[in-house]
Every structure is written in structure tokens, then in C-alpha cells.
Coordinates of C-alpha atoms and ligand atoms in Angstrom, one line a residue:
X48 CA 0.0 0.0 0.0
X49 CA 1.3 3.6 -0.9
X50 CA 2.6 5.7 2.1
X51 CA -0.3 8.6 3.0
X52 CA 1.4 11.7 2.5
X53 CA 0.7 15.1 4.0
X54 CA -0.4 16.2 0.7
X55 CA -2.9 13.5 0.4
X56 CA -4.0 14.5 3.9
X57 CA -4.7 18.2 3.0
X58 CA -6.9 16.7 -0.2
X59 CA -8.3 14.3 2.2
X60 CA -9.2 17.5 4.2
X61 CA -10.3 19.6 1.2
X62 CA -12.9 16.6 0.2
X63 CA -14.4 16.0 3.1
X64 CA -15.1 19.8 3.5
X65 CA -16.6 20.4 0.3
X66 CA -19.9 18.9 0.6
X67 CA -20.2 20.3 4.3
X68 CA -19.3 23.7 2.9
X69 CA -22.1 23.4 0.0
X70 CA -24.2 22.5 2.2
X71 CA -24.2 25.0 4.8
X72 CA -24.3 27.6 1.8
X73 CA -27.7 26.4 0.8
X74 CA -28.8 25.9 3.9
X75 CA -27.5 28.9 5.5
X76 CA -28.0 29.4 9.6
X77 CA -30.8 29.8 11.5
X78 CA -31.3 30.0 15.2
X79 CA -32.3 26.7 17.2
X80 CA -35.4 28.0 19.4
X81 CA -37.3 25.1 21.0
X82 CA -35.7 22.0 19.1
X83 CA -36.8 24.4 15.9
X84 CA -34.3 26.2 13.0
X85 CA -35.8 29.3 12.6
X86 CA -34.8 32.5 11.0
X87 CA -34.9 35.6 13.1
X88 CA -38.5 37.5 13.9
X89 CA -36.9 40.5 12.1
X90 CA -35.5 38.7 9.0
X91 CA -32.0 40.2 9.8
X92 CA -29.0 38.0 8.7
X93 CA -25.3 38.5 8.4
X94 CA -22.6 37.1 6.2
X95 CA -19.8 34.7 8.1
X96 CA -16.5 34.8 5.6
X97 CA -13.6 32.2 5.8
X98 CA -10.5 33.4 6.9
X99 CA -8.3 31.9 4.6
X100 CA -9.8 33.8 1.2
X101 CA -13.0 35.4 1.9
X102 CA -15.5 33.0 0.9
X103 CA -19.0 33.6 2.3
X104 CA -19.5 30.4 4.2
X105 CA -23.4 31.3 4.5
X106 CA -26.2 33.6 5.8
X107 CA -26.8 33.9 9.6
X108 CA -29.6 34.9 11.3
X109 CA -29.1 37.9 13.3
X110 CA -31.0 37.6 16.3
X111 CA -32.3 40.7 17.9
X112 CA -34.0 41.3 21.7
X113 CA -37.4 39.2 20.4
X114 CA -35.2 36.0 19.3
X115 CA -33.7 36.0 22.8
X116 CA -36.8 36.5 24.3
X117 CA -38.5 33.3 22.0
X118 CA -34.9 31.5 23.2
X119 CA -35.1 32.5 26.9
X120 CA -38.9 31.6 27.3
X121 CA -38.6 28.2 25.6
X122 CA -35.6 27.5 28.2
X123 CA -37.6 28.9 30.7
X124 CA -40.5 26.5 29.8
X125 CA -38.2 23.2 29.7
X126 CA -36.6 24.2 32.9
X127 CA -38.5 22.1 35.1
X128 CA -38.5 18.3 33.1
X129 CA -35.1 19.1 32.7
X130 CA -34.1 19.4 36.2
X131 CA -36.1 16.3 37.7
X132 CA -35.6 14.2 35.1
X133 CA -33.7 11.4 37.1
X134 CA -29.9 12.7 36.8
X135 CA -28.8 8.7 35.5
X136 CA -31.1 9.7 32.5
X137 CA -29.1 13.1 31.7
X138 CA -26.1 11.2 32.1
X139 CA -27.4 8.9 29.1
X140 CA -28.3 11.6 26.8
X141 CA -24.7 13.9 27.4
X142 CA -22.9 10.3 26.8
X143 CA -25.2 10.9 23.6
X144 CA -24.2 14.1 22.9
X145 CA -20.4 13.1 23.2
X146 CA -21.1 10.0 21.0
X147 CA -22.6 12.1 18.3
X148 CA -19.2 14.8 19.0
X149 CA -17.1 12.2 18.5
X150 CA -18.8 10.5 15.3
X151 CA -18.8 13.9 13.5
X152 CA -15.3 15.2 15.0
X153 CA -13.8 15.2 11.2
X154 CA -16.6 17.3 10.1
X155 CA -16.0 19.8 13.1
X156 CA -12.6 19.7 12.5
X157 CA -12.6 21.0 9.1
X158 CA -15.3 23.4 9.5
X159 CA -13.7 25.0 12.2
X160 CA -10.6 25.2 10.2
X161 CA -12.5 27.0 7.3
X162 CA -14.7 29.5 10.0
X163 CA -12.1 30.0 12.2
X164 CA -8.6 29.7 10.6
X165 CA -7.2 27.5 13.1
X166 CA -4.7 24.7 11.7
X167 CA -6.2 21.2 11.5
X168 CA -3.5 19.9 13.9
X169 CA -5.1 21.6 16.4
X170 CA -8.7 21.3 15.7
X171 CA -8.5 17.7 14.7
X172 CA -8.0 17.8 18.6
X173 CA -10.1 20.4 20.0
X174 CA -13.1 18.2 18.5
X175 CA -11.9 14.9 20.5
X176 CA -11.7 17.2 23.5
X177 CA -15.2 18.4 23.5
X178 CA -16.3 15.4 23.8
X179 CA -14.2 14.6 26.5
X180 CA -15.9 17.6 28.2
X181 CA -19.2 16.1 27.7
X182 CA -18.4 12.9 28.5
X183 CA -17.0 14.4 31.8
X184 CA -19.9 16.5 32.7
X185 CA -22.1 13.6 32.2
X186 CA -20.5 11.2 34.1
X187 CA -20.7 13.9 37.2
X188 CA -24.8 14.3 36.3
X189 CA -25.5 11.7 39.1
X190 CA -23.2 14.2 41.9
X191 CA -24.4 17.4 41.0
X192 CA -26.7 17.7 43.7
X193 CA -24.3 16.3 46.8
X194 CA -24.0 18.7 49.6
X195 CA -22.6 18.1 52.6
X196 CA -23.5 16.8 56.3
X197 CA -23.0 19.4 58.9
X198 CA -24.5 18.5 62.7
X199 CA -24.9 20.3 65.1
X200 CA -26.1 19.2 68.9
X201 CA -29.6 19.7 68.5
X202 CA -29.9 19.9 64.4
X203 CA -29.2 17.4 61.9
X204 CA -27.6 20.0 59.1
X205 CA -27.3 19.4 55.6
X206 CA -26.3 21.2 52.4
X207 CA -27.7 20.1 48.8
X208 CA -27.6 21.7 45.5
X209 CA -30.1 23.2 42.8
X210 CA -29.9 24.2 39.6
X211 CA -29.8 27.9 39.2
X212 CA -32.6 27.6 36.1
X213 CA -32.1 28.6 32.6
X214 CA -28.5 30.1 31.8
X215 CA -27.2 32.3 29.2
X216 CA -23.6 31.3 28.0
X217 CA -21.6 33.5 26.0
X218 CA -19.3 32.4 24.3
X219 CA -15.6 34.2 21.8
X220 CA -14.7 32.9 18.5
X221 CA -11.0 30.9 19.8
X222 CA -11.7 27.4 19.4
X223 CA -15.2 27.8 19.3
X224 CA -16.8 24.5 19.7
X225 CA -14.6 23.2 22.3
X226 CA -15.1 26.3 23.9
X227 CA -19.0 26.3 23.9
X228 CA -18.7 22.6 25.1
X229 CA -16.6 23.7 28.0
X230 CA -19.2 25.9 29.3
X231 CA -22.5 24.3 28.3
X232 CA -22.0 20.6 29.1
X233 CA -21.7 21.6 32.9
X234 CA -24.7 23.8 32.6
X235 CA -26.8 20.9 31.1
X236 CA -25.1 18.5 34.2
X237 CA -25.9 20.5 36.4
X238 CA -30.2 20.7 35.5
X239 CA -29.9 24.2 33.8
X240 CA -31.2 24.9 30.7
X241 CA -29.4 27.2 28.4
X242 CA -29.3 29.7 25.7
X243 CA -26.5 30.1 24.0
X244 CA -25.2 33.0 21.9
X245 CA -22.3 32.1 20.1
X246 CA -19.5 34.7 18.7
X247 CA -20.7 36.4 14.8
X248 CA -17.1 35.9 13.6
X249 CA -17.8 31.9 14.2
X250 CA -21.0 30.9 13.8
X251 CA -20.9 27.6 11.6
X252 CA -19.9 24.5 14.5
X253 CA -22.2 26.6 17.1
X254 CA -24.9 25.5 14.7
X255 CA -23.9 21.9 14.2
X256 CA -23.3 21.9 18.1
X257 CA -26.9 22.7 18.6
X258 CA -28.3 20.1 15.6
X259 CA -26.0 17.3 17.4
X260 CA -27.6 18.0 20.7
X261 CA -30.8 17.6 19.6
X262 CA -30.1 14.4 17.8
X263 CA -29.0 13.4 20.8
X264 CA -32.1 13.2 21.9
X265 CA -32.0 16.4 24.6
X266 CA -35.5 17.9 24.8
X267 CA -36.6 20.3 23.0
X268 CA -35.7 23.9 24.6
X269 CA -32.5 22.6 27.0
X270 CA -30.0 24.3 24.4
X271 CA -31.2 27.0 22.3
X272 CA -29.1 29.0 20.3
X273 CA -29.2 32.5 18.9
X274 CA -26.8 34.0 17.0
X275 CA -25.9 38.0 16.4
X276 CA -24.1 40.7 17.0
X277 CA -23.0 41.1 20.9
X278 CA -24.5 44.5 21.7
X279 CA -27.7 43.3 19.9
X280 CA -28.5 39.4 20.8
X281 CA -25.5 39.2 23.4
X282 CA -26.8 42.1 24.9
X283 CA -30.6 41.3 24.9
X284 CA -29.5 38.0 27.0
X285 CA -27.6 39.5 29.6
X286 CA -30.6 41.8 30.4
X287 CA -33.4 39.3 30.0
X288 CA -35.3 38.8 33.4
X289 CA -35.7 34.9 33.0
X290 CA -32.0 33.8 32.3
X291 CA -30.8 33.4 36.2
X292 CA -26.9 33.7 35.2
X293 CA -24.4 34.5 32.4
X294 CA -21.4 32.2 31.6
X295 CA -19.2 34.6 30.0
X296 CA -15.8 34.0 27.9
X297 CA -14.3 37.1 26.0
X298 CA -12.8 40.2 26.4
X299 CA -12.5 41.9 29.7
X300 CA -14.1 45.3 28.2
X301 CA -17.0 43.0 27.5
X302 CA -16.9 41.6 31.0
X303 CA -17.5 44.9 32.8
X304 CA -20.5 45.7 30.2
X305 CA -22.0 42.9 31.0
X306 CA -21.8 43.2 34.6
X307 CA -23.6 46.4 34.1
X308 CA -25.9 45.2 31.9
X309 CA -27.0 42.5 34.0
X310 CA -27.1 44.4 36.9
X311 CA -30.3 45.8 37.3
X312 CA -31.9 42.3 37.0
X313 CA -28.9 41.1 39.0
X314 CA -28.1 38.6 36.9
X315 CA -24.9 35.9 38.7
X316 CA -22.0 36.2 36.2
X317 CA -18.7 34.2 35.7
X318 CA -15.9 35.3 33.5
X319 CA -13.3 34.0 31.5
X320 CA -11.8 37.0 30.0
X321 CA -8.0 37.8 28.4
X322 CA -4.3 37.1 29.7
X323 CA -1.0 38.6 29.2
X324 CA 0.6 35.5 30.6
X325 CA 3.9 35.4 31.6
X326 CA 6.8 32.2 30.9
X327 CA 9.0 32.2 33.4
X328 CA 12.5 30.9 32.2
X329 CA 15.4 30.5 34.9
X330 CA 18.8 29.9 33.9
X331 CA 18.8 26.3 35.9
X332 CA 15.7 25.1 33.6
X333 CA 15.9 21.7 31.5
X334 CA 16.2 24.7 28.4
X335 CA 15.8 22.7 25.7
X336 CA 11.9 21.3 26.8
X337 CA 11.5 24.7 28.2
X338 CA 12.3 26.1 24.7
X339 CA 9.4 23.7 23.2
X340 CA 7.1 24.7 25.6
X341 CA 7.8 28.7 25.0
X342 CA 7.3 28.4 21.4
X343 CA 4.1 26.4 21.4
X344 CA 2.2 28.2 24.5
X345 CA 2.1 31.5 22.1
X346 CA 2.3 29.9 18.6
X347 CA 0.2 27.3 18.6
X348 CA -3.5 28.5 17.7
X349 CA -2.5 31.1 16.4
X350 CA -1.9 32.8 19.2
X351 CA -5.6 33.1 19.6
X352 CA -5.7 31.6 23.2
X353 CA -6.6 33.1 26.4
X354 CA -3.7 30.7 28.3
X355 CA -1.2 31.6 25.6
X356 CA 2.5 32.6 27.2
X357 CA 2.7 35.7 25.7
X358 CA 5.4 37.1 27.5
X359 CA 8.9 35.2 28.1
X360 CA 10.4 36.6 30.7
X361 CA 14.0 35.2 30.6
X362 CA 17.1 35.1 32.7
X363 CA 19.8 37.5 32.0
X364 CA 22.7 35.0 32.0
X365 CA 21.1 33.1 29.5
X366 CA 19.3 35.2 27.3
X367 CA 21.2 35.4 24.3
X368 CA 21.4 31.8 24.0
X369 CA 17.9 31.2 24.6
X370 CA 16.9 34.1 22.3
X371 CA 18.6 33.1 19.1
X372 CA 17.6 29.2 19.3
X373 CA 13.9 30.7 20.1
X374 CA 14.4 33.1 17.1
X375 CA 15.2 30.6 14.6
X376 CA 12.6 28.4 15.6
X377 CA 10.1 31.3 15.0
X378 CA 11.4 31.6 12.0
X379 CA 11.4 28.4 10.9
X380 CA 7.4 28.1 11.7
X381 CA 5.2 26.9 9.0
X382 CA 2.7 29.3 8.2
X383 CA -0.4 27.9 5.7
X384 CA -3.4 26.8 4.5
X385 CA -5.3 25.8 7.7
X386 CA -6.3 22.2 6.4
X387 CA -3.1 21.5 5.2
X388 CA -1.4 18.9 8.1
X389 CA 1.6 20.5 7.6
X390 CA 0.7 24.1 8.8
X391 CA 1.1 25.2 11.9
X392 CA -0.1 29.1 11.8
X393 CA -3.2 29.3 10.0
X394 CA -4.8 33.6 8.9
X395 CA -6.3 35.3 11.4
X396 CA -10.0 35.4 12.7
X397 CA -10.5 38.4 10.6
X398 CA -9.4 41.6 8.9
X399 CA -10.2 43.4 11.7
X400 CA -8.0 41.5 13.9
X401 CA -5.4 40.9 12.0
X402 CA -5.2 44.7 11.8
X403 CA -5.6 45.0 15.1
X404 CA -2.1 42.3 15.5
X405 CA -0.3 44.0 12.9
X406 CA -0.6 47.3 14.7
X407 CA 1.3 45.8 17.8
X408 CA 4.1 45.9 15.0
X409 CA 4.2 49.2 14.7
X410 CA 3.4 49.7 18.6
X411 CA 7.1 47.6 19.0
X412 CA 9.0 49.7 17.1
X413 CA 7.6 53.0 18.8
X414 CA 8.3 51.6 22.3
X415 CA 11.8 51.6 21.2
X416 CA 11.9 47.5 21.2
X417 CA 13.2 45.0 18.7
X418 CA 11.1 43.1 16.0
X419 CA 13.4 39.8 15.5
X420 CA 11.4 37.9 13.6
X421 CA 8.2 38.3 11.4
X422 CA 6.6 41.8 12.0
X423 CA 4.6 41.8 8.9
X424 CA 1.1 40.1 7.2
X425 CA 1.9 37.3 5.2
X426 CA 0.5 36.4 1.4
X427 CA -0.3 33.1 2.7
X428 CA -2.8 30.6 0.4
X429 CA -5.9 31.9 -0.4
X430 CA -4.8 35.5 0.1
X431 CA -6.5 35.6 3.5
X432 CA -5.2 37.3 7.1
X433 CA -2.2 35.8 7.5
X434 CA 0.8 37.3 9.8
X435 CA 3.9 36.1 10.1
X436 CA 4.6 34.6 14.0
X437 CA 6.5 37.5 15.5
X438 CA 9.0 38.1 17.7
X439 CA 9.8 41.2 20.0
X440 CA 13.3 41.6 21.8
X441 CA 14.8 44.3 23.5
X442 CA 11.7 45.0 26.0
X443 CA 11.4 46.0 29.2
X444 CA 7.7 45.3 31.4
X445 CA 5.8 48.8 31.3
X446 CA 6.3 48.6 27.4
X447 CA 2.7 47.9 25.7
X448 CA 3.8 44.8 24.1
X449 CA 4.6 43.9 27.4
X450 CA 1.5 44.8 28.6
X451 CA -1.2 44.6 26.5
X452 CA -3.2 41.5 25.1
X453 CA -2.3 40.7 21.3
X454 CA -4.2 37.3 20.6
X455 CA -1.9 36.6 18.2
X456 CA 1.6 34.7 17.4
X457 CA 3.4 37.3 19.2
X458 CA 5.7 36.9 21.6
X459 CA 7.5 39.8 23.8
X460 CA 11.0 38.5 25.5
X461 CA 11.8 40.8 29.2
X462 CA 14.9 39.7 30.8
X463 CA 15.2 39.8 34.7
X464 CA 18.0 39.7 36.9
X465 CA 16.9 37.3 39.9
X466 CA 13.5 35.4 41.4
X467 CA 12.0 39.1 42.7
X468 CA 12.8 40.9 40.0
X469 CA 10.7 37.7 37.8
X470 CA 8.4 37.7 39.9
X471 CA 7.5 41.5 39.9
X472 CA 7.6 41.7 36.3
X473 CA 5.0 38.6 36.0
X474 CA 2.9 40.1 38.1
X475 CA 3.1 43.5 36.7
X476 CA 0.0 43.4 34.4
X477 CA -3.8 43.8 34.8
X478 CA -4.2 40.2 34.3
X479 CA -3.9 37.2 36.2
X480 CA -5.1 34.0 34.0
X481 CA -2.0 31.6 33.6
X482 CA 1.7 31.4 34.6
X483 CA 4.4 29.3 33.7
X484 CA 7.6 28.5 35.4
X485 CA 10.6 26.9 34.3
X486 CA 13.4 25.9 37.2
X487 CA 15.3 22.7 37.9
X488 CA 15.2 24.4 41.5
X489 CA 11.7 22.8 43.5
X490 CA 12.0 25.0 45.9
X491 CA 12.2 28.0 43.9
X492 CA 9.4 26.8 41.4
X493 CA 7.1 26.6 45.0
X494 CA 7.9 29.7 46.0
X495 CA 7.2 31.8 42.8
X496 CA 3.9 29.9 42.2
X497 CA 3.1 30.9 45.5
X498 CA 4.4 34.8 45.1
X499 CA 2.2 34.5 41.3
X500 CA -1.4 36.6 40.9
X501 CA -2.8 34.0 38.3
X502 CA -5.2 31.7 38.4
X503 CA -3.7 28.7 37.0
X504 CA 0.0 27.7 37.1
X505 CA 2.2 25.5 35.4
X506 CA 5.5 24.0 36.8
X507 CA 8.0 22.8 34.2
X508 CA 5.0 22.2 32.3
X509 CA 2.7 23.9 29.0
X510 CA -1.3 24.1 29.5
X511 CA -2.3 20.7 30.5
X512 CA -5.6 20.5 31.4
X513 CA -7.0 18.3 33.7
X514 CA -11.0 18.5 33.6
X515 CA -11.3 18.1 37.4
X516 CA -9.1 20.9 38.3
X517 CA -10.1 25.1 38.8
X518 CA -10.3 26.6 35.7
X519 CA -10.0 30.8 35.9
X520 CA -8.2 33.7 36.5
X521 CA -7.8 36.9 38.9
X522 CA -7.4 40.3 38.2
X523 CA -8.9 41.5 34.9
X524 CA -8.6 37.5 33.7
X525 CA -12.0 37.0 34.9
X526 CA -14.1 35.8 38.2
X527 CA -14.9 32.3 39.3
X528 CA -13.8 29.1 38.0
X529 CA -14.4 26.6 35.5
X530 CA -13.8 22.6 35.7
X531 CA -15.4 19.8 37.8
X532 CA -17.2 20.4 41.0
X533 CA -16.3 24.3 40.7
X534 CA -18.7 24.5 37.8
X535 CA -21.8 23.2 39.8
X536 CA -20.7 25.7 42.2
X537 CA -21.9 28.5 39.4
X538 CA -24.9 26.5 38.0
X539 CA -26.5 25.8 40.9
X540 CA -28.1 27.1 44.1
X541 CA -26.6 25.3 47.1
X542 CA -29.3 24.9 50.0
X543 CA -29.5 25.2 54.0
X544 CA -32.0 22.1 54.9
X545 CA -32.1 21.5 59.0
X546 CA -33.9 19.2 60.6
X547 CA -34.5 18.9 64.6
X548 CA -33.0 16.0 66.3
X549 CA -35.0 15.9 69.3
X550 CA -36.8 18.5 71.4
X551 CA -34.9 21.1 71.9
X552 CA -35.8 24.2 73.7
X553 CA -37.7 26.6 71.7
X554 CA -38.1 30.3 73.7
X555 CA -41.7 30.8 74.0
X556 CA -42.8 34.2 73.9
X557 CA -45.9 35.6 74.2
X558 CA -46.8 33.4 77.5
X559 CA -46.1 36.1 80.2
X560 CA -48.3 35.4 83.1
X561 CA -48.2 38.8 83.9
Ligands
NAD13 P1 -15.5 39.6 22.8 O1 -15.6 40.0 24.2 O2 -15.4 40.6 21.8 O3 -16.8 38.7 22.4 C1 -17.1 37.5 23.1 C2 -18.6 37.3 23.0 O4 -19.3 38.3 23.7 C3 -19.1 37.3 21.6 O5 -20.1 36.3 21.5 C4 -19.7 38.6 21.4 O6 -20.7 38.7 20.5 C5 -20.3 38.9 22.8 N1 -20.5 40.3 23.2 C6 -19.8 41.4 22.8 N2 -20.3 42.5 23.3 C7 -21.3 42.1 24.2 C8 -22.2 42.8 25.0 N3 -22.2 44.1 25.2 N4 -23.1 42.0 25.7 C9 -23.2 40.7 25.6 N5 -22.4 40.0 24.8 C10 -21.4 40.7 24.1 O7 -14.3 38.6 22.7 P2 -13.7 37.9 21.4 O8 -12.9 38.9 20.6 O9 -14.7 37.1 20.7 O10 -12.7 36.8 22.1 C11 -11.3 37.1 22.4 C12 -11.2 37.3 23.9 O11 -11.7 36.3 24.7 C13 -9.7 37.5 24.3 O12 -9.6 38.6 25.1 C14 -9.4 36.2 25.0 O13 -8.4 36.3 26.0 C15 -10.7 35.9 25.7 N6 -10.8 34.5 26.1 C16 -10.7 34.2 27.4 C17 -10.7 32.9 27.8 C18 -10.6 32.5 29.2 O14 -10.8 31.3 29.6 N7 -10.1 33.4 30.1 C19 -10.9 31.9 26.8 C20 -11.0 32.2 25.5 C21 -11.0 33.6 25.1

């Protein structure tokens, strides 16, 4: 038999794409209100384009205030069969849901490439991974409601947990699908039903997301999804009275509008929102795997990741060395079509964005630091928004490219001098989502993770996630966290029950003989 090449691969890719792609033109997107597609009440739809050469993928519905209200009051009406339907039953239907992932993971893969950009290396994964996440959540269907036991002398105490009711989860346009999965399969675990409101620069695997749960079998109204534009459907559900909590991931301007959006029906919130994460490099490190793990925490994705390392902040005595190996990997980088295996940097989200990146070029060079390597767009395949992956030396921490979030394969080295001086620098930024250390010293890596304001730290280590495990950051990264139990403790209500154990004396008022 012939050896598979990568070139056969990318074909393999392009084939399997095309009849998805012709589909979903003729088709074009509706919302998914009550188990139904349906166009918006205005008639209002919006072109999503592929990255890679402009292609409009299809017409979206463009869901104003009256689709979220349709979308809030079916989730509303299928609130209650949701949550006492017996949790072993929920369980069934999200191992459903990740069966029906999993048997259409190709298709998600390559039409998250072609919406989103991203390189089919890493989306061929991101699609395994979601359903991992509902496979999780639905194992922990049966435990969502445990509470603890708490007595007392005279009072048998105990705590138990409720769903919240229906949800609104809102979700960016990195990863998309995984990313929705993240935050709804908990939700649906956990009793709540949802309405989701996926980002309008990504709207093609939120639609096959919702089609696959109801497949699946989940009742009509559990997941409803409306697309749109953020201040108009995004917007709409964070003000809606019915929707008892917003699961958030985006930008942290977005965060505080929502939180004042949301206010006046005071509305519970959690918040993923952006990094500037530092990679702490220490001149004892094992360098070489350190190296690996620098280049993919900020290239991979694109750079499009909220845990991305986007600062290196490196140890004097070895800087040089570590800077030129790092520069010629960055160089070496394969930037390209995002089906094709080979690629590892796929075009930008958008033209707007990849303006957006290539003005942090011009930001470098007017902070007086050092572009050495890439710095410009790139006439990738298809013409689309490619960058080159970019490198910026010669920086010091209150620089803006040391200080402000990219989202893009753009890296900012700082050397330090000694553990404070690391430490002060990584914690020197508005944000607080990830922070990675690299030491051959255990005691040193303890201490700085301990001296670190970020929500989620990795020793010797890249971004492995463990599903059980806090997922979240501090500062302007966001508030409250993501990933096993932590996630019931958003969707749901925990209760006070108490119960008498005996008699116990009750002061009687009232009774005065006098
Ligand atoms: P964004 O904030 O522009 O948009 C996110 C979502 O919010 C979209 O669906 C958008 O339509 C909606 N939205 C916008 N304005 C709204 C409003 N006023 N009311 C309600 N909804 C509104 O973010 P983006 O550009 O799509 O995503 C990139 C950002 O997301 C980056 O900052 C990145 O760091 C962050 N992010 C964070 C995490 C995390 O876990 N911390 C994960 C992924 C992405």
C-alpha cells in the first residue's frame, strides 16, 4: 500500500469539506429556538467569511432582543423536566451528545478550520476534547446535587444543590466548539437549561453543536441557540429577566459591560476573559523542553488563546542563547493553509483582527523595542489574514507589548536579573489568567507559584488541562472558576435544609403570666 502523505492529507481534508461547505451555503444558519431552526423575527441575517480567502461560508440569522426572548422563554418552559428528570437519564443523553461529537469530530474539524482559521492539527483535537468535556460532565450528572453533612447538637444539618434555572452562556470565536462545550456541558449536568449566543465571527460548529444536541435526543428547549451581534443578541440576554446567570468568555471590556448590563436584574456572572501570561525561564531550567514549551504556548493557535505565554520573561545569564535558538525556531514556523497537516499558523480570525495584531508591529518599534522575527502580514494561500509569527526583543515590562493582550503569534521577551525581580515583572500586568515556570530548582518553582497573581499555574509544564481541576483567573482574567465540581458551584443554588434531632428548647414568647 502507498505511504499517506501530508499532501494526500490536506486533499483528504479539502474533500471532506466540500460537501459540508455546499451545504451549509444552501442551507444557511438559522437560530435553534425550542428544538426548531428558525430565521430571526426581524428577518435580519449576516454574512460569516472564511478566513483563509473570503468566501462567504453562509447567511446567519441575526438575532435581535425578540429571538432571545422566544430563546429565553422556551428555556424557561423546559426548565423544570429538565431538572427532575432522574440525573442517571441526563447522564445517558450527554454520553449521547459526546457519542454524536465524537462520530462527526472530522466534520467539526474541518469546518472550524475554514470558520475560524485555526490549523487542522489543532482542531483535529479540539473536537476529541469536547467530547471529552461532555463525557466528563455527564459522568458527574449523578453528583451534581451532593451537599454536605454538617450536625450540630440539636440539628441534623445538611447542604444540597439546585440548579440555578435557565442560563445564558456566552461564548468568543478561539476554538469555538470546544469552547462552547466547556461551558455548556456543565450547565446541562448540572439541571440548567441554556441559551447560548455564540461569537458572529464563528458561527458555523455553534450550529452543528446545537443540531448534534438535539439528535442526541435532549428535549426540545434545553440548548437553544441565537446568534448575532454582541451588543444586539449578546446584549438582549444578559438583560433578560428569565436567564438566572451569564457564563461569560471574552474580552474583559466586554466583562464589565456585562456586569452592568446585567445588573439591574442582578443577573450571577462568571468570567473568563483575556491574559498577558507570563513564561517564566530560569537559567537552571531543562532549556531545551522549556524552549518547546515557550514556542508552542504562544504559537500554537494562532496565538488566539486566552492561556497563551505571551510574554517570556528570561534570565539574563542566558538570554542570548535562549533568544537566538527561540528566534530561529520562530522563523522556521510553517505558516499555511489551515487544512493543510503541515501548517502550523493558520490567517487570522478576521481583517479586523489581523489589523488589530499588525498594529502591535508598529506599537514595538515606537516603544523603542526590537522586531526579530516576522513583524509583517503574510501572502499566505488563499490571500486571506495571514501574519507572520512575530518576535519582539529588547523590551522591558511597562512597554505595551509587554502589557497589553495581542491574541496573536506574538511573543515579547523581558529579561530579569533574579527570582523578585521575575516575579515583579509577572505580576506586573492587569491580568492574572496563567503562569508558567521553568526551574530545575523545587523549591524556587514553590515559591514563585506561591508569590504568582494568576489563576492557574504551570511548573515545568505547557497548559495541560485536567477536567477536574479550577479553571479561571484573577485580576482582569475573569471571576470564578471553571472545571469539575467548581462549575456546579456557578450552576446551581446550594441549599440550607435543618432538621430537629429531638426537642430542643424553643423560647416561647408571648406566654407572660403577667
Ligand atoms: P469579545 O468579548 O469581543 O466577544 C465575546 C462574546 O461576547 C461574543 O459572542 C460577542 O458577540 C459577545 N459580546 C460582545 N459584546 C457584548 C455585550 N455588550 N453584551 C453581551 N455579549 C457581548 O471577545 P472575542 O474577541 O470574541 O474573544 C477574544 C477574547 O476572549 C480575548 O480577550 C481572550 O483572551 C478571551 N478569552 C478568554 C478565555 C478564558 O478562559 N479566560 C478563553 C478564550 C478567550
Amino acid at each position: 500500500m502507498d505511504k499517506v502523505t501530508p499532501k494526500d492529507v490536506f486533499q483528504a481534508n479539502r474533500d471532506r469539506a466540500a460537501p459540508l461547505l455546499a451545504k451549509l451555503k444552501a442551507e444557511s444558519i438559522g437560530h435553534m429556538i425550542d428544538g426548531k431552526i428558525v430565521p430571526s423575527i426581524s428577518g435580519l441575517t449576516f454574512e460569516t467569511k472564511s478566513p483563509i480567502d473570503g468566501v462567504v461560508l453562509a447567511n446567519v440569522a441575526r438575532g435581535t432582543a425578540d429571538d432571545i426572548d422566544r430563546a429565553a422563554t422556551a428555556a424557561s418552559l423546559a426548565f423544570k423536566s429538565w431538572r427532575d428528570m432522574p440525573a442517571v437519564m441526563r447522564r445517558k443523553l450527554l454520553h449521547g451528545v459526546a457519542d454524536a461529537i465524537e462520530d462527526r469530530a472530522d466534520d467539526i474539524a474541518v469546518l472550524e478550520c475554514i470558520d475560524t482559521g485555526q490549523a487542522h492539527r489543532f482542531m483535529a483535537k479540539a473536537a476529541i476534547r469536547a467530547a471529552e468535556n461532555f463525557r466528563f460532565f455527564a459522568d458527574k450528572c449523578t453528583e451534581a446535587r451532593d451537599g454536605l453533612n454538617m450536625p450540630s447538637e440539636e440539628h441534623w444539618n445538611v447542604s444540597t444543590r439546585v440548579p440555578i434555572g435557565p442560563v445564558g452562556v456566552i461564548t468568543p470565536w478561539n476554538t469555538p466548539f470546544m469552547l462552547s462545550t466547556w461551558k455548556i456541558a456543565p450547565a446541562l449536568a448540572a439541571g440548567c437549561t441554556v441559551v447560548h449566543k455564540p461569537a458572529e465571527w464563528s458561527p458555523v460548529t455553534a450550529d452543528l453543536l446545537a443540531k448534534l444536541v438535539k439528535e442526541a435526543g435532549v428535549p426540545d428547549g434545553v440548548l437553544n441557540t441565537v446568534h448575532g451581534i454582541g451588543e444586539e443578541a449578546g446584549k438582549a440576554l444578559t438583560e433578560h429577566p428569565a436567564i438566572k446567570a451569564i457564563g461569560f468568555v471574552g474580552e474583559s471590556a466586554t466583562g464589565s459591560a456585562i456586569m452592568a448590563q446585567g445588573a439591574p436584574t442582578l443577573k450571577r456572572v462568571h468570567f473568563e476573559l483575556g491574559g498577558k501570561n507570563p513564561v517564566i525561564v530560569f537559567d537552571d531550567a531543562d532549556l531545551d523542553r522549556a524552549l518547546d514549551a515557550v514556542v508552542f504556548m504562544i504559537y500554537s493557535l494562532n496565538g488566539e488563546r486566552c492561556t497563551s505565554s505571551s510574554r517570556l520573561l528570561i534570565h539574563e545569564n542566558i538570554a542570548e542563547t535562549f533568544i537566538a535558538k527561540l528566534t530561529a525556531r520562530v522563523k522556521a514556523l510553517k505558516v499555511g493553509h489551515p487544512l493543510d497537516p503541515a501548517t502550523e499558523i493558520g490567517p487570522l480570525i478576521h481583517e479586523r483582527h489581523l489589523a488589530k495584531v499588525c498594529a502591535y508591529f508598529d506599537v514595538a518599534r515606537q516603544d523603542g523595542a526590537v522586531i526579530a522575527a516576522g513583524g509583517k502580514p503574510y501572502d499566505g494561500p488563499g490571500g486571506g489574514h495571514y501574519v507572520q509569527p512575530t518576535l519582539v526583543t529588547g523590551a522591558h515590562s511597562k512597554m505595551r507589548v509587554a502589557q497589553e493582550e495581542v491574541f496573536g503569534p506574538f511573543l515579547t521577551v523581558i529579561p530579569f536579573h533574579d527570582e523578585n525581580d521575575a516575579i515583579e515583572i509577572a505580576n506586573g500586568v492587569n491580568y492574572g489568567l496563567t503562569a508558567y515556570v521553568w526551574t530545575g530548582d523545587m523549591g524556587r518553582a514553590l515559591r514563585v507559584a506561591d508569590a504568582l497573581e494568576a489563576g492557574m499555574i504551570w511548573l515545568n509544564s505547557e497548559n495541560v488541562r485536567h477536567l477536574p481541576t479550577p479553571f479561571g483567573g484573577m485580576k482582569s482574567s475573569g471571576i470564578g472558576r471553571d472545571g469539575g465540581d467548581y462549575s456546579f458551584d456557578f450552576y446551581m443554588e446550594t441549599k440550607h435544609v435543618s432538621l430537629a434531632r429531638g426537642t430542643h428548647k424553643i423560647q416561647r414568647l408571648g406566654v407572660s403570666s403577667s
